Amino acid sequence: MTRLWRYGLVLSRSRDMAEELVQSTCVRALERSAQYTPGTRIDRWLFSILHSIWISDLRARQVRQGQGFVPGEELIAPDTHTRDEERIHFQQIMQRVNNLPEAQRNTLFLVYVEGFTYQEAADTLSVPIGTIMSRLATARATLAKTVDARPAAKEKRS
C-alpha cells in the first residue's frame, strides 16, 4: 500500500488525493479480481489500475472545469532529520523533478523509485517501450542541466 500511495502522491501531488487514489484502486481491484492473471506481478496490476483511475479523474476534472490540468499542492520534501545541506539539496532535486512534465516525472518514478523495468513501466502506462526510453532520456538530460550530477540510479532495461 505504501508504494501505491507514493505513486498516487507523485501523480496528484496531494496527500489527500493520493489516499483517495489508493482506496479507489483497492476497490476496483476487488471488484475486478477475476481479471488478475495468477502468476503475474500483482504490484504492476495495481499500479496500472491506479494510473487508469488517475487518467480518468484528470479527464473528468478537465470536462468539469472546462480547461486543462490544474496543478495540486506543491509536494513538500519530507523532513529527513539530517544535515540542513542534505535536506536543502533534496528539496532542490524534488523541485526540479516536480518541474518536469507529468509524463516524464511518472516514468522516472516507476523506473528509478519503484524499480520497474522499461517494459513494465511501458505496460503500466500503456505506452510503447520506446516512449519510456525517450521520456527517461529527456528527463535525465533536463535534470543533468540543472543538478550537480550524483551517481545515476541503476535501472533495469529488460
Coordinates of C-alpha atoms in Angstrom, one line a residue, residues 20-149:
E20 CA -8.3 8.5 -2.5
L21 CA -6.5 7.0 -5.4
V22 CA -5.2 4.1 -3.3
Q23 CA -8.7 3.5 -1.9
S24 CA -10.2 3.6 -5.4
T25 CA -7.5 1.2 -6.6
C26 CA -8.2 -1.3 -3.9
V27 CA -12.0 -1.1 -4.5
R28 CA -11.5 -1.6 -8.3
A29 CA -9.0 -4.4 -7.7
L30 CA -11.5 -6.2 -5.5
E31 CA -14.4 -5.6 -8.0
R32 CA -12.3 -6.9 -10.9
S33 CA -10.2 -9.6 -9.1
A34 CA -11.2 -12.1 -11.8
Q35 CA -9.2 -10.0 -14.3
Y36 CA -6.0 -10.6 -12.4
T37 CA -3.8 -13.2 -14.0
P38 CA -2.3 -15.6 -11.4
G39 CA 1.4 -15.8 -11.6
T40 CA 1.9 -12.2 -12.8
R41 CA 3.1 -9.4 -10.6
I42 CA 0.2 -8.0 -8.6
D43 CA 2.0 -4.7 -8.0
R44 CA 2.2 -4.0 -11.7
W45 CA -1.5 -4.8 -12.0
L46 CA -2.3 -2.4 -9.1
F47 CA -0.1 0.4 -10.4
S48 CA -1.9 0.1 -13.8
I49 CA -5.3 0.3 -12.1
L50 CA -4.2 3.4 -10.1
H51 CA -2.8 5.0 -13.2
S52 CA -6.0 4.3 -15.1
I53 CA -8.1 5.9 -12.3
W54 CA -5.8 8.9 -12.3
I55 CA -6.2 9.5 -16.0
S56 CA -10.0 9.1 -15.8
D57 CA -10.1 11.6 -12.9
L58 CA -8.0 14.0 -14.9
R59 CA -10.3 13.8 -17.9
A60 CA -13.4 14.2 -15.7
R61 CA -11.9 17.2 -14.0
Q62 CA -10.9 18.8 -17.3
V63 CA -14.5 18.4 -18.5
R64 CA -16.0 19.9 -15.3
Q65 CA -13.6 22.8 -15.3
G66 CA -13.6 23.3 -19.0
Q67 CA -9.9 23.7 -19.0
G68 CA -6.6 21.9 -18.7
F69 CA -5.0 20.3 -15.7
V70 CA -4.8 22.5 -12.6
P71 CA -1.7 21.6 -10.5
G72 CA -2.2 20.4 -7.0
E73 CA -0.4 21.5 -3.9
E74 CA 3.4 21.5 -4.0
L75 CA 5.0 18.3 -2.9
I76 CA 6.9 19.0 0.2
A77 CA 10.1 17.1 0.8
P78 CA 10.0 15.0 3.9
D79 CA 12.0 16.1 6.9
T80 CA 14.9 13.8 6.9
H81 CA 16.3 15.0 10.2
T82 CA 19.8 15.1 8.7
R83 CA 22.1 17.9 8.0
D84 CA 20.4 21.0 6.6
E85 CA 22.6 20.9 3.5
E86 CA 21.3 17.5 2.6
R87 CA 17.7 18.5 3.2
I88 CA 18.1 21.6 1.1
H89 CA 19.8 19.5 -1.7
F90 CA 16.9 17.0 -1.5
Q91 CA 14.3 19.8 -1.7
Q92 CA 16.1 21.3 -4.8
I93 CA 16.1 17.9 -6.5
M94 CA 12.5 17.3 -5.8
Q95 CA 11.6 20.8 -7.1
R96 CA 13.5 20.1 -10.3
V97 CA 11.8 16.7 -10.7
N98 CA 8.4 18.3 -10.0
N99 CA 9.1 20.8 -12.7
L100 CA 9.4 18.0 -15.3
P101 CA 6.4 17.3 -17.5
E102 CA 4.0 14.9 -15.8
A103 CA 4.7 12.0 -18.3
Q104 CA 8.5 12.3 -17.6
R105 CA 8.0 12.6 -13.9
N106 CA 5.8 9.5 -13.7
T107 CA 8.2 7.5 -15.9
L108 CA 11.1 8.5 -13.7
F109 CA 9.2 7.4 -10.6
L110 CA 8.3 4.0 -12.0
V111 CA 11.8 3.1 -13.3
Y112 CA 14.0 4.7 -10.6
V113 CA 12.0 4.7 -7.5
E114 CA 9.8 1.6 -8.0
G115 CA 12.5 -0.3 -9.9
F116 CA 10.2 -1.3 -12.8
T117 CA 11.8 -2.5 -16.0
Y118 CA 11.3 -0.4 -19.1
Q119 CA 8.8 -2.9 -20.3
E120 CA 6.9 -3.0 -17.0
A121 CA 6.7 0.8 -17.0
A122 CA 5.5 0.8 -20.6
D123 CA 2.8 -1.7 -19.7
T124 CA 1.8 0.2 -16.6
L125 CA 1.5 3.5 -18.6
S126 CA 0.1 1.9 -21.7
V127 CA 2.7 3.3 -24.0
P128 CA 5.4 1.7 -26.2
I129 CA 8.8 0.9 -24.6
G130 CA 10.4 3.5 -27.0
T131 CA 8.3 6.2 -25.4
I132 CA 9.6 5.1 -22.0
M133 CA 13.2 5.3 -23.2
S134 CA 12.6 8.7 -24.8
R135 CA 10.9 10.1 -21.7
L136 CA 13.8 8.9 -19.5
A137 CA 16.4 10.3 -21.8
T138 CA 14.7 13.7 -22.0
A139 CA 14.2 13.8 -18.2
R140 CA 17.8 12.8 -17.5
A141 CA 19.1 15.5 -19.9
T142 CA 16.9 18.1 -18.3
L143 CA 17.9 17.2 -14.8
A144 CA 21.6 17.0 -15.8
K145 CA 21.5 20.6 -16.9
T146 CA 20.1 21.8 -13.6
V147 CA 21.5 19.5 -10.9
D148 CA 25.1 18.7 -9.9
A149 CA 25.1 15.1 -11.1

